[in-house]
C-alpha atoms as one frame of an Amber mdcrd trajectory, in Angstrom:
protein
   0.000   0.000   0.000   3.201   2.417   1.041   4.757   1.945  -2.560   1.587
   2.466  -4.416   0.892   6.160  -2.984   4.272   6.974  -3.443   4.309   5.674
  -7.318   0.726   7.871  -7.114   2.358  10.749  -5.670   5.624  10.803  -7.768
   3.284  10.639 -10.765   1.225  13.258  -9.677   4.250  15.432  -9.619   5.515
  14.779 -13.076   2.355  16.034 -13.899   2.055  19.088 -11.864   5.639  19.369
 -12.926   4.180  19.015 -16.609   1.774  21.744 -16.442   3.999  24.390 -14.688
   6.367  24.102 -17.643   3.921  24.450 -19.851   2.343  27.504 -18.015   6.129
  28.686 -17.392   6.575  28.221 -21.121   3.030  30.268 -22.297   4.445  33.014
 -19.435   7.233  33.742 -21.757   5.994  33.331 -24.576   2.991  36.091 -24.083
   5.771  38.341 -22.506   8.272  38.386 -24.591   6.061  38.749 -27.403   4.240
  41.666 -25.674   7.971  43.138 -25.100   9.040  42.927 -28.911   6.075  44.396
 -30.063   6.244  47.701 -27.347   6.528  49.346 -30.315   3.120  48.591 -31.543
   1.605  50.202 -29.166   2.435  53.910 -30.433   3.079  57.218 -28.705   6.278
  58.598 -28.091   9.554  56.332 -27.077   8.701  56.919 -23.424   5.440  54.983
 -23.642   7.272  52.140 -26.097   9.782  52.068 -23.332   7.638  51.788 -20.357
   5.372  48.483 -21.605   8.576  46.889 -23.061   9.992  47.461 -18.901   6.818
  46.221 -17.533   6.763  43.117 -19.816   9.858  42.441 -19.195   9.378  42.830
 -15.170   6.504  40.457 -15.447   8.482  38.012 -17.427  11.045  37.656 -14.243
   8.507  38.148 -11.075   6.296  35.257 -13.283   9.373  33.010 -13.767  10.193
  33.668 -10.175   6.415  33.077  -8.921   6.007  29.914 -11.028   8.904  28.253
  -9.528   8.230  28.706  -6.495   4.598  27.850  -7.025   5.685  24.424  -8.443
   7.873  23.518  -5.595   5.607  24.296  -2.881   2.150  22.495  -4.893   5.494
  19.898  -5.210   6.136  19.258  -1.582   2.488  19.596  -0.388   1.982  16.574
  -2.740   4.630  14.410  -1.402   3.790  15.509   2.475   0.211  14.781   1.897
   1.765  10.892   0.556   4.038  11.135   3.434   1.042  11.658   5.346  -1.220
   8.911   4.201   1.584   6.645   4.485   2.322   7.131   7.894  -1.938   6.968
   8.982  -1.652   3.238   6.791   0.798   1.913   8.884   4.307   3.684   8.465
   6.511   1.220   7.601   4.459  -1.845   6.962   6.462  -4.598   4.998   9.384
  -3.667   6.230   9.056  -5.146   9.798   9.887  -8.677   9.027   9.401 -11.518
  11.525  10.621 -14.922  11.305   8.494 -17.867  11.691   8.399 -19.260  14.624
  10.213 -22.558  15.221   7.770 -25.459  16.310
């Protein structure tokens, strides 16, 4: 029972895993695009410099907010295994007894 929440819970992590790189991937993707095409948005160089800042500024604090994100959603997943393993009997298997001799 221990080995099959943990094979749950390590799956469940590639996935999560598997979906923050893909949302960490769209993140720069949508700001780096927005920050090439500052330009686009017209007015004086000013204005073109100010949204290419803030893209890029939301490009970092998003890469830096999605990592941690990940590893905390992460570790709450293997705690709450941790967790069910320990309230199913801890280390059951493991305590091996002998036969007894007749």
């Amino acid at each position: 029972m221990k080995s099959i929440v943990w094979v749950i819970a390590w799956v469940c992590v590639g996935l999560w895993s598997a979906v923050m790189a893909l949302g960490y991937w769209l993140l720069n993707a949508l700001t780096g695009f927005a920050a090439n095409n500052a330009d686009k948005v017209g007015g004086d160089a000013e204005t073109v410099e100010l949204v290419n800042w803030l893209a890029l500024f939301l490009q970092n604090v998003g890469e830096v907010a999605a990592v941690i994100i990940w590893a905390i959603v992460s570790l709450l997943i293997l705690a709450i295994a941790w967790v069910i393993g320990k309230l199913t009997g801890g280390n059951a298997g493991t305590n091996f007894q002998p036969p007894l001799k007749g």
